[in-house]
Tab-separated table of C-alpha atoms in Angstrom:
chain	number	residue	atom	x	y	z
A	1	LEU	CA	-57.829	67.308	-139.940
A	2	LEU	CA	-54.781	66.085	-141.906
A	3	ASP	CA	-53.661	62.703	-143.077
A	4	ALA	CA	-50.060	61.543	-142.679
A	5	SER	CA	-49.145	62.936	-146.121
A	6	GLY	CA	-50.348	66.422	-145.223
A	7	SER	CA	-53.633	66.479	-147.148
A	8	ILE	CA	-56.529	68.381	-145.541
A	9	GLN	CA	-59.379	65.954	-144.796
A	10	ASP	CA	-61.861	68.088	-142.865
A	11	TYR	CA	-62.193	71.258	-140.766
A	12	ARG	CA	-64.298	72.988	-138.133
A	13	ALA	CA	-64.375	76.732	-137.575
A	14	ARG	CA	-66.581	79.426	-136.112
A	15	SER	CA	-69.066	80.929	-138.542
A	16	ASP	CA	-67.293	84.291	-138.382
A	17	SER	CA	-63.803	82.868	-138.954
A	18	GLU	CA	-61.856	84.439	-141.818
A	19	LEU	CA	-60.529	81.434	-143.724
A	20	TYR	CA	-57.483	81.872	-145.958
A	21	VAL	CA	-59.399	80.327	-148.890
A	22	PRO	CA	-62.948	78.874	-149.127
A	23	PRO	CA	-63.388	75.233	-147.961
A	24	GLU	CA	-63.947	73.951	-151.504
A	25	GLN	CA	-60.423	75.118	-152.323
A	26	PHE	CA	-58.714	73.161	-149.542
A	27	ILE	CA	-60.816	70.100	-148.576
A	28	GLY	CA	-59.092	66.999	-149.982
A	29	LYS	CA	-56.121	69.072	-151.163
A	30	PRO	CA	-52.506	68.779	-149.996
A	31	ILE	CA	-51.375	71.678	-147.832
A	32	ARG	CA	-48.663	72.466	-150.367
A	33	SER	CA	-51.267	73.386	-152.983
A	34	VAL	CA	-53.173	75.653	-150.553
A	35	LEU	CA	-50.684	77.577	-148.428
A	36	PRO	CA	-47.528	79.553	-149.340
A	37	GLU	CA	-44.333	77.526	-149.584
A	38	ALA	CA	-42.733	78.970	-146.420
A	39	VAL	CA	-45.824	78.128	-144.328
A	40	THR	CA	-46.111	74.692	-145.936
A	41	ASP	CA	-42.514	73.955	-145.000
A	42	GLN	CA	-43.328	74.793	-141.379
A	43	PHE	CA	-46.342	72.474	-141.417
A	44	PHE	CA	-44.363	69.536	-142.808
A	45	LYS	CA	-41.450	70.132	-140.430
A	46	ASN	CA	-43.817	70.068	-137.457
A	47	LEU	CA	-45.893	67.195	-138.869
A	48	LYS	CA	-42.707	65.130	-139.000
A	49	LYS	CA	-41.849	66.238	-135.460
A	50	ALA	CA	-45.273	65.138	-134.192
A	51	GLN	CA	-44.900	61.811	-136.029
A	52	THR	CA	-41.435	61.215	-134.564
A	53	THR	CA	-41.988	62.313	-130.979
A	54	GLY	CA	-45.649	61.441	-130.517
A	55	HIS	CA	-46.124	64.802	-128.801
A	56	VAL	CA	-47.865	68.049	-129.675
A	57	SER	CA	-45.788	70.244	-131.970
A	58	VAL	CA	-46.411	73.983	-131.558
A	59	PHE	CA	-45.429	76.689	-134.036
A	60	GLU	CA	-46.507	80.091	-135.360
A	61	TYR	CA	-46.795	81.391	-138.892
A	62	GLU	CA	-48.119	84.386	-140.827
A	63	LEU	CA	-50.520	84.577	-143.753
A	64	THR	CA	-51.329	87.615	-145.877
A	65	GLY	CA	-54.888	87.774	-147.169
A	66	THR	CA	-57.560	90.334	-147.995
A	67	ALA	CA	-57.642	91.463	-144.341
A	68	GLY	CA	-53.868	92.022	-144.277
A	69	THR	CA	-51.159	89.970	-142.577
A	70	LYS	CA	-52.267	87.836	-139.651
A	71	ARG	CA	-50.328	85.629	-137.261
A	72	TYR	CA	-51.497	82.173	-136.226
A	73	ASP	CA	-50.604	79.688	-133.510
A	74	CYS	CA	-50.837	76.017	-134.545
A	75	ARG	CA	-50.819	72.947	-132.270
A	76	LEU	CA	-50.332	69.808	-134.291
A	77	ASN	CA	-50.814	66.304	-132.869
A	78	ARG	CA	-51.675	62.773	-133.934
A	79	LEU	CA	-55.159	61.543	-133.103
A	80	PRO	CA	-55.254	58.475	-130.807
A	81	ASP	CA	-55.486	55.140	-132.639
A	82	SER	CA	-55.353	56.874	-136.012
A	83	ASP	CA	-52.967	57.869	-138.791
A	84	ASP	CA	-54.622	61.280	-138.989
A	85	TYR	CA	-53.465	64.499	-137.361
A	86	ILE	CA	-55.359	67.399	-135.879
A	87	ALA	CA	-54.150	70.981	-136.273
A	88	VAL	CA	-55.741	73.397	-133.795
A	89	ILE	CA	-55.207	76.911	-135.089
A	90	ARG	CA	-55.757	80.246	-133.321
A	91	ASP	CA	-55.545	83.766	-134.670
A	92	VAL	CA	-53.005	85.401	-132.316
A	93	THR	CA	-52.487	88.613	-134.290
A	94	GLU	CA	-53.656	90.932	-131.512
A	95	LEU	CA	-51.750	89.037	-128.823
A	96	TYR	CA	-48.571	89.032	-130.933
A	97	SER	CA	-48.894	92.772	-131.601
A	98	ALA	CA	-49.414	93.467	-127.899
A	99	MET	CA	-46.397	91.363	-126.874
A	100	LYS	CA	-44.260	93.018	-129.547
A	101	ALA	CA	-45.302	96.471	-128.332
A	102	LEU	CA	-44.524	95.421	-124.741
A	103	GLY	CA	-41.065	94.258	-125.776
A	104	GLU	CA	-40.404	97.539	-127.576
A	105	SER	CA	-41.663	99.454	-124.538
A	106	GLU	CA	-39.388	97.481	-122.212
A	107	SER	CA	-36.482	98.154	-124.549
A	108	ARG	CA	-37.174	101.905	-124.460
A	109	TYR	CA	-37.389	101.925	-120.658
A	110	SER	CA	-34.189	99.905	-120.451
A	111	LYS	CA	-32.394	102.500	-122.586
A	112	LEU	CA	-33.799	105.316	-120.453
A	113	LEU	CA	-32.535	103.603	-117.311
A	114	GLU	CA	-29.109	102.903	-118.764
A	115	ASN	CA	-28.666	106.510	-119.920
A	116	ALA	CA	-30.235	108.201	-116.889
A	117	PRO	CA	-28.131	111.154	-115.596
A	118	PHE	CA	-28.100	109.680	-112.064
A	119	PRO	CA	-26.739	106.363	-110.690
A	120	VAL	CA	-29.164	103.433	-110.549
A	121	MET	CA	-28.382	100.000	-109.098
A	122	ILE	CA	-30.433	96.859	-108.486
A	123	SER	CA	-29.674	94.244	-105.839
A	124	ARG	CA	-31.346	91.025	-104.725
A	125	ILE	CA	-33.320	91.303	-101.488
A	126	TRP	CA	-32.289	88.004	-99.924
A	127	ASP	CA	-28.500	88.318	-100.195
A	128	GLY	CA	-27.795	91.873	-101.401
A	129	SER	CA	-25.988	90.707	-104.554
A	130	MET	CA	-25.852	93.484	-107.109
A	131	LEU	CA	-27.479	92.482	-110.398
A	132	TYR	CA	-27.375	95.750	-112.324
A	133	ALA	CA	-25.670	99.147	-112.352
A	134	ASN	CA	-26.371	101.750	-115.020
A	135	GLN	CA	-23.736	103.699	-116.913
A	136	ARG	CA	-23.649	106.627	-114.477
A	137	ALA	CA	-23.314	104.286	-111.478
A	138	ARG	CA	-20.460	102.425	-113.136
A	139	LEU	CA	-18.725	105.727	-113.888
A	140	ASP	CA	-19.321	107.458	-110.538
A	141	TYR	CA	-18.578	104.542	-108.246
A	142	GLY	CA	-16.029	102.594	-110.229
A	143	ILE	CA	-18.160	99.477	-110.470
A	144	GLY	CA	-18.721	97.166	-113.369
A	145	GLY	CA	-16.482	97.068	-116.407
A	146	LYS	CA	-13.695	94.481	-116.448
A	147	ASP	CA	-13.857	94.039	-112.665
A	148	GLY	CA	-17.565	93.174	-112.728
A	149	LEU	CA	-20.166	94.521	-110.308
A	150	ARG	CA	-19.359	95.039	-106.690
A	151	SER	CA	-20.170	91.765	-105.068
A	152	ASN	CA	-22.770	93.086	-102.645
A	153	MET	CA	-24.873	96.192	-102.199
A	154	VAL	CA	-24.297	96.136	-98.440
A	155	ASP	CA	-20.654	97.034	-99.129
A	156	PHE	CA	-21.831	100.558	-99.972
A	157	PHE	CA	-23.136	101.302	-96.481
A	158	ALA	CA	-20.646	102.715	-93.978
A	159	ASP	CA	-23.064	102.064	-91.097
A	160	PRO	CA	-25.003	98.738	-91.191
A	161	ALA	CA	-27.627	100.246	-88.872
A	162	ARG	CA	-28.490	102.882	-91.483
A	163	ARG	CA	-28.783	100.146	-94.089
A	164	ASP	CA	-31.264	98.323	-91.873
A	165	ALA	CA	-33.174	101.589	-91.422
A	166	ILE	CA	-33.731	101.771	-95.194
A	167	PHE	CA	-35.132	98.239	-95.187
A	168	ASP	CA	-37.482	99.151	-92.354
A	169	ILE	CA	-38.811	102.123	-94.334
A	170	LEU	CA	-39.188	99.980	-97.450
A	171	LYS	CA	-41.168	97.372	-95.541
A	172	ARG	CA	-43.474	100.034	-94.123
A	173	GLN	CA	-44.240	102.033	-97.259
A	174	GLY	CA	-42.648	100.210	-100.211
A	175	TYR	CA	-40.217	103.015	-101.064
A	176	ALA	CA	-37.715	105.444	-99.531
A	177	SER	CA	-36.922	108.916	-100.884
A	178	ASP	CA	-33.819	111.107	-100.560
A	179	LEU	CA	-32.408	109.672	-97.348
A	180	GLU	CA	-29.138	111.393	-96.466
A	181	LEU	CA	-26.664	108.626	-95.623
A	182	GLN	CA	-22.953	108.071	-95.357
A	183	LEU	CA	-21.762	105.442	-97.818
A	184	SER	CA	-18.362	104.063	-98.730
A	185	SER	CA	-16.717	104.093	-102.155
A	186	ALA	CA	-15.079	101.089	-103.817
A	187	ASP	CA	-11.758	101.960	-102.122
A	188	GLY	CA	-13.425	102.343	-98.705
A	189	ALA	CA	-13.474	106.154	-98.622
A	190	PRO	CA	-16.628	107.574	-96.982
A	191	TYR	CA	-18.943	109.994	-98.771
A	192	TRP	CA	-22.415	111.437	-98.230
A	193	ALA	CA	-25.252	110.605	-100.581
A	194	LEU	CA	-28.975	110.982	-101.101
A	195	VAL	CA	-30.420	107.472	-101.367
A	196	SER	CA	-33.818	106.530	-102.784
A	197	ALA	CA	-35.041	102.950	-103.054
A	198	SER	CA	-38.066	100.838	-103.988
A	199	PHE	CA	-39.018	97.188	-104.367
A	200	LEU	CA	-39.259	95.601	-107.822
A	201	ASP	CA	-39.016	92.267	-109.591
A	202	TYR	CA	-35.914	91.985	-111.757
A	203	GLU	CA	-35.059	88.884	-113.776
A	204	SER	CA	-37.856	87.072	-111.905
A	205	GLU	CA	-36.317	87.797	-108.506
A	206	PRO	CA	-37.494	90.117	-105.697
A	207	CYS	CA	-35.061	93.036	-105.700
A	208	ILE	CA	-34.463	96.591	-104.538
A	209	LEU	CA	-33.766	99.444	-106.924
A	210	PHE	CA	-31.414	102.077	-105.521
A	211	SER	CA	-30.776	105.577	-106.791
A	212	ILE	CA	-27.647	107.009	-105.143
A	213	ASN	CA	-26.501	110.594	-105.651
A	214	ASN	CA	-23.122	111.573	-104.235
A	215	ILE	CA	-23.494	114.935	-102.470
């Protein structure tokens, strides 16, 4: 519980909570005398935001104590009919670490996909628009670069019936492997390829991932 000047008036916490300093060192004290300067600046910036907007102000900060560096989520808001403010604070160290690891994992997989030795392309299900082509696909099929992606994945299929056959297989089993199909290059020339495909969500849209090997 904080007053409008940023002094700590009271607190509640679980019995097993690891407080930054003991209560007697922060009750009745201004935040600036308790927390590091960088964290204090965040508190005052968000206290002012809550005062100005009348809405909850949310921010994260880190503190280094005897248990190491921990990350916290703070939701700061003015109490109704009062000049005091409530700061609800959660330890989000494990969640932050997990999300950071997920981001690093996604980055690694993205690099693997981009540098894969075979062409990979992703298109939207509902209109066939191509959203992604990896380096090998751009090189092999002359797509991407200054001309942008080919406008539509359906342009690759020489025979629309064979394209529909892939969709039928995908709907039945969720993937298609090494289908031998005749496709057309960017200049309209036909070629034979082994096509594999599967459903996935890409950029929050239902899509199809294609792997196309010119044979």
